[in-house]
Coordinates of C-alpha atoms in Angstrom, one line a residue:
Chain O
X277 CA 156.2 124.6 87.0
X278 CA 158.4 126.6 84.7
X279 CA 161.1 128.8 86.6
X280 CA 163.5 130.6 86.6
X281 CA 165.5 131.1 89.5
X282 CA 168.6 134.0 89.6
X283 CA 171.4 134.4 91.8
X284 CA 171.8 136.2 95.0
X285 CA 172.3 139.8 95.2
X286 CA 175.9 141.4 95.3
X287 CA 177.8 144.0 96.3
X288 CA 181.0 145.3 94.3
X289 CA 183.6 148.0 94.1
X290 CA 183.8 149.9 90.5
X291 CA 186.4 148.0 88.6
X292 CA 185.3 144.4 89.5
X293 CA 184.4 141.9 87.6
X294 CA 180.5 140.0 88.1
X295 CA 178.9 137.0 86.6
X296 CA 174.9 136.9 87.4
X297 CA 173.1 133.7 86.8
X298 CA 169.9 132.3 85.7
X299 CA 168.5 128.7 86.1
X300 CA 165.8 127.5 84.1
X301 CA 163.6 124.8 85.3
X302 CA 160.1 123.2 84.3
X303 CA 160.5 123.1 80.7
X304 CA 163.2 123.0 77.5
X305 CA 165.6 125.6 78.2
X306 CA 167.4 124.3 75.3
X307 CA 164.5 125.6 73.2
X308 CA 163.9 129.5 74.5
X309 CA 165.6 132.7 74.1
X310 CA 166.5 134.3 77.4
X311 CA 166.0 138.0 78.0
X312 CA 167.9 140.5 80.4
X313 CA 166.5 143.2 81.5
X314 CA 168.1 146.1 83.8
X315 CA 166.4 148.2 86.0
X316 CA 168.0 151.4 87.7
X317 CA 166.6 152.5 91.3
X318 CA 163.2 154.1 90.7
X319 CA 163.4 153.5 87.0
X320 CA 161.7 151.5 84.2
X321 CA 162.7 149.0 82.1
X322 CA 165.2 148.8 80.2
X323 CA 166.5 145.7 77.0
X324 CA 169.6 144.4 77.4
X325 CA 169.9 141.6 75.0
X326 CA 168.4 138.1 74.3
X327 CA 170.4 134.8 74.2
X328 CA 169.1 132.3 72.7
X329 CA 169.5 128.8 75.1
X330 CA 170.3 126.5 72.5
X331 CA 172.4 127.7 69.9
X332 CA 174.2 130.6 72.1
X333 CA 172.9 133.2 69.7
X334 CA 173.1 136.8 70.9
X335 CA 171.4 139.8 70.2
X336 CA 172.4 142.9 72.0
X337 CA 170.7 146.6 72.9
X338 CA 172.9 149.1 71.6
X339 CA 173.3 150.7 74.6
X340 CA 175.2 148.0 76.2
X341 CA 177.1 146.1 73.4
X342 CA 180.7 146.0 74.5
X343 CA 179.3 146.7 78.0
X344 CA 177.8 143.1 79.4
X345 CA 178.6 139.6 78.3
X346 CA 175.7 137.3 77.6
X347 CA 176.3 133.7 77.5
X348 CA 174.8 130.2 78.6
X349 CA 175.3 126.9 79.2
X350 CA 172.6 124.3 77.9
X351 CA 173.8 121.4 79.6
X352 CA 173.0 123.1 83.1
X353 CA 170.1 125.1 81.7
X354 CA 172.0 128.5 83.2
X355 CA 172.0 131.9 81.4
X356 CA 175.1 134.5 82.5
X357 CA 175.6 138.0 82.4
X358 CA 178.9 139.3 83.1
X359 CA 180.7 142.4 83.8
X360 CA 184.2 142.9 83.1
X361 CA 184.9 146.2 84.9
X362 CA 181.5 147.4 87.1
X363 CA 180.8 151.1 87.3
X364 CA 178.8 152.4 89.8
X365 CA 176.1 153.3 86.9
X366 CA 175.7 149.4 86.9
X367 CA 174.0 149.6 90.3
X368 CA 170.7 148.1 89.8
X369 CA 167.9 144.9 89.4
X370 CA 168.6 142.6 86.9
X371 CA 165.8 140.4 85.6
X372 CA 166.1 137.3 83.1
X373 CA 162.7 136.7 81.5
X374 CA 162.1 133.7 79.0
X375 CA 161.3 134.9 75.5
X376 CA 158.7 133.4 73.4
X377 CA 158.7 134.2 70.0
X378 CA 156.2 131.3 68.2
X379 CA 152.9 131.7 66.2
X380 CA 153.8 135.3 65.5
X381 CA 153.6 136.3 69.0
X382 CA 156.8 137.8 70.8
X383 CA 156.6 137.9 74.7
X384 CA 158.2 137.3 78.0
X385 CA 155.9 135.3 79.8
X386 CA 158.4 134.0 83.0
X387 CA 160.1 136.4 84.9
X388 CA 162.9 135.3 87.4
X389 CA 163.1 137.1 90.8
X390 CA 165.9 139.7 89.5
X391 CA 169.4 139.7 91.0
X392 CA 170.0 143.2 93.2
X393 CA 173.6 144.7 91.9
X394 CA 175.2 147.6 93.8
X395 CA 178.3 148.6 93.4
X396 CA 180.1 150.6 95.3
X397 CA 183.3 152.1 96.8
Chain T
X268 CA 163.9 153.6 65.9
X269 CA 160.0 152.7 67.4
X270 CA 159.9 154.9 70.8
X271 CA 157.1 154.0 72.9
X272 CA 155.3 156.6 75.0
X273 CA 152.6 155.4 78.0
X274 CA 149.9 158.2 79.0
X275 CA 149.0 159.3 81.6
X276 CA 152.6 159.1 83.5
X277 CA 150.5 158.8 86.6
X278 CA 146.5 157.6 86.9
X279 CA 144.9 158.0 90.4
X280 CA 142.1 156.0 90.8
X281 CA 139.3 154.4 93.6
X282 CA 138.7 150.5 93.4
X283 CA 135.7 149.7 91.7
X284 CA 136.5 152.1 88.8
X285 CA 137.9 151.9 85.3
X286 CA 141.4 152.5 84.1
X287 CA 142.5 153.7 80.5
X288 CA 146.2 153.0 79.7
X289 CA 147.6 154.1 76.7
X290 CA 150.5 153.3 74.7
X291 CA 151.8 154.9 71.5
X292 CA 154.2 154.2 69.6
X293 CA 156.3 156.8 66.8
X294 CA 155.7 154.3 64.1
X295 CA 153.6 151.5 63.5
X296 CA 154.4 147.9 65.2
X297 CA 152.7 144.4 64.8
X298 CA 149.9 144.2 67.1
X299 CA 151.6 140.4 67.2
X300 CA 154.2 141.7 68.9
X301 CA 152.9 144.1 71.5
X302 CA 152.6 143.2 75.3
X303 CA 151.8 145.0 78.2
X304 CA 153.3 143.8 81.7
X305 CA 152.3 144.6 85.6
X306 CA 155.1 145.5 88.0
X307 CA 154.4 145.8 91.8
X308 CA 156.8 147.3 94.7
X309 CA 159.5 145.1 94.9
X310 CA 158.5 142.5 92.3
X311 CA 159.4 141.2 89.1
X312 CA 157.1 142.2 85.9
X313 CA 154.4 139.5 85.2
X314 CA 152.6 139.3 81.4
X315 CA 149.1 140.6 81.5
X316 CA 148.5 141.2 77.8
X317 CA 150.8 139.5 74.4
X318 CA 149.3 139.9 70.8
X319 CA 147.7 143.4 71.9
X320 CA 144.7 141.8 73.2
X321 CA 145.4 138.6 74.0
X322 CA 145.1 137.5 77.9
X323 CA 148.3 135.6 79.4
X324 CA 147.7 132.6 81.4
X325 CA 145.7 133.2 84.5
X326 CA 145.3 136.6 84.0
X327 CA 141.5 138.0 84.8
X328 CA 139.1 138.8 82.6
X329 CA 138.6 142.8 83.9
X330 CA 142.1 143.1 82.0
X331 CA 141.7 143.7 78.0
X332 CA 144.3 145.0 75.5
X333 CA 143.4 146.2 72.1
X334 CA 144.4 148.5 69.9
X335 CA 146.7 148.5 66.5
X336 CA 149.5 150.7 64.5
X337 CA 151.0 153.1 66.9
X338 CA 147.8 153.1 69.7
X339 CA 147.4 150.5 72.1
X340 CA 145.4 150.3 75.0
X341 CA 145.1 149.0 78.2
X342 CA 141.8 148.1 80.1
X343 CA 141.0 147.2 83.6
X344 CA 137.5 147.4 83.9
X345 CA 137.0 147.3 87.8
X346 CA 140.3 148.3 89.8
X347 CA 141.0 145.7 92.2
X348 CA 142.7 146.6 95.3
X349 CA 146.3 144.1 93.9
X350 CA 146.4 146.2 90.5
X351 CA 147.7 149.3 92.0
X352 CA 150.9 149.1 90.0
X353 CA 152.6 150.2 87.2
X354 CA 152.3 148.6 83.9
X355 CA 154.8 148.5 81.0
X356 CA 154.0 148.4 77.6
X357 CA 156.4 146.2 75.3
X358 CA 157.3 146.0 71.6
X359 CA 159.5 143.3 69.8
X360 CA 161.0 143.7 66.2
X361 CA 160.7 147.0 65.1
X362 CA 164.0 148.8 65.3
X363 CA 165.5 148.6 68.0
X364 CA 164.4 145.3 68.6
X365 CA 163.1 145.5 72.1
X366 CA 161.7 148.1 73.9
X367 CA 159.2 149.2 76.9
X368 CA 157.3 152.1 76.9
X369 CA 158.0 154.5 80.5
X370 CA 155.5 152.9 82.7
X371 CA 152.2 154.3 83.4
X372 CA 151.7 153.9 87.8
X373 CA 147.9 152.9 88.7
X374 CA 147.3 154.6 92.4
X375 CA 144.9 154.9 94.9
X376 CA 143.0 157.9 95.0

């Protein structure tokens, strides 16, 4: 079965650092692009950027270049996202989703559980 | 930049009836690359619809996408008690790269 399983939720003070994860499992992770996807309290959806598993590509939303820090490690089949410095505007669920982009089709077709961030003083 | 807009924000509705979602988008997008998703409370979104009107894997036939350019729509023929949600419209490659329409929230009448 193809999975993907994210880290536990945490709870940080503005100004700390976070790393997220994001396991794949089930299937080539060497051979997808990996999504992340923010969602605020009450709020939709919201592109962060897309890695791609293999080659470490990175494509980011311009609303959060220079804010997060994709990155992945194939040999573990693990995606990251990482915060330098958290604000408390980064409070919020965090979703990686698999990307498939083949035959013309572009879609996220696994979801993983999404990582609950708060941060707070 | 391709902003996606979901109508109606809100669509109240008694199981056993039919349910209209539409998403439009400010400039045309490739029907390839547009998917619709279902969110429930305190879940992560699942893929209903990719390629506009193509089912995802074990999705159930009352679901049905179709639509083209900048209107695309979602179909449930017969509301289910489980797909009281809300449901996400997606587009890939038109700038920016990646978006979601607003949501449109299915509830119970």
């Amino acid at each position: 079965e193809v999975q993907l399983m994210q880290s536990e939720a945490e709870v940080k003070k503005p100004g700390e650092s976070l790393k997220i994860s994001c396991k794949g499992s089930g299937y080539d992770f060497n051979k997808y692009r990996i999504a992340w996807v923010r969602q605020m309290p009450g709020k939709g959806l919201e592109w962060m950027g897309i890695i791609h598993a293999g080659d470490y590509d990175t494509t980011y939303s311009p609303s959060f270049q220079g804010q997060v820090t994709m990155s992945a490690d194939k040999s573990s089949s693990v995606a990251y996202l990482n915060w330098r410095s958290l604000k408390a505007s980064d409070t919020a669920k965090y979703y990686c989703a698999r990307l498939i982009i083949m035959a013309g089709y572009a879609y996220m077709d696994v979801w993983g559980k999404g990582t609950t961030v708060t941060v707070s003083s | 930049e391709v902003i996606l807009t979901q109508s109606p924000g809100t669509l109240s509705l008694s199981p056993g009836e039919r349910a209209t979602l539409s998403c439009r988008a400010s400039q045309s997008v490739s029907s390839n690359y547009l998917a619709w998703y279902q969110q429930k409370p305190g879940q992560a979104p699942r893929l209903l619809i990719y390629g506009a009107s193509s089912r995802a894997t074990g999705i159930p036939d009352r679901f049905s996408g179709s639509g083209s350019g900048t209107d695309f729509t979602l179909t449930i023929s017969r509301l289910e008690p489980e797909d009281f949600a809300v449901y996400f419209c997606h587009q890939y490659g038109s700038s920016p790269l990646f978006n979601f329409g607003p949501g449109t929230k299915v509830d119970i009448k």
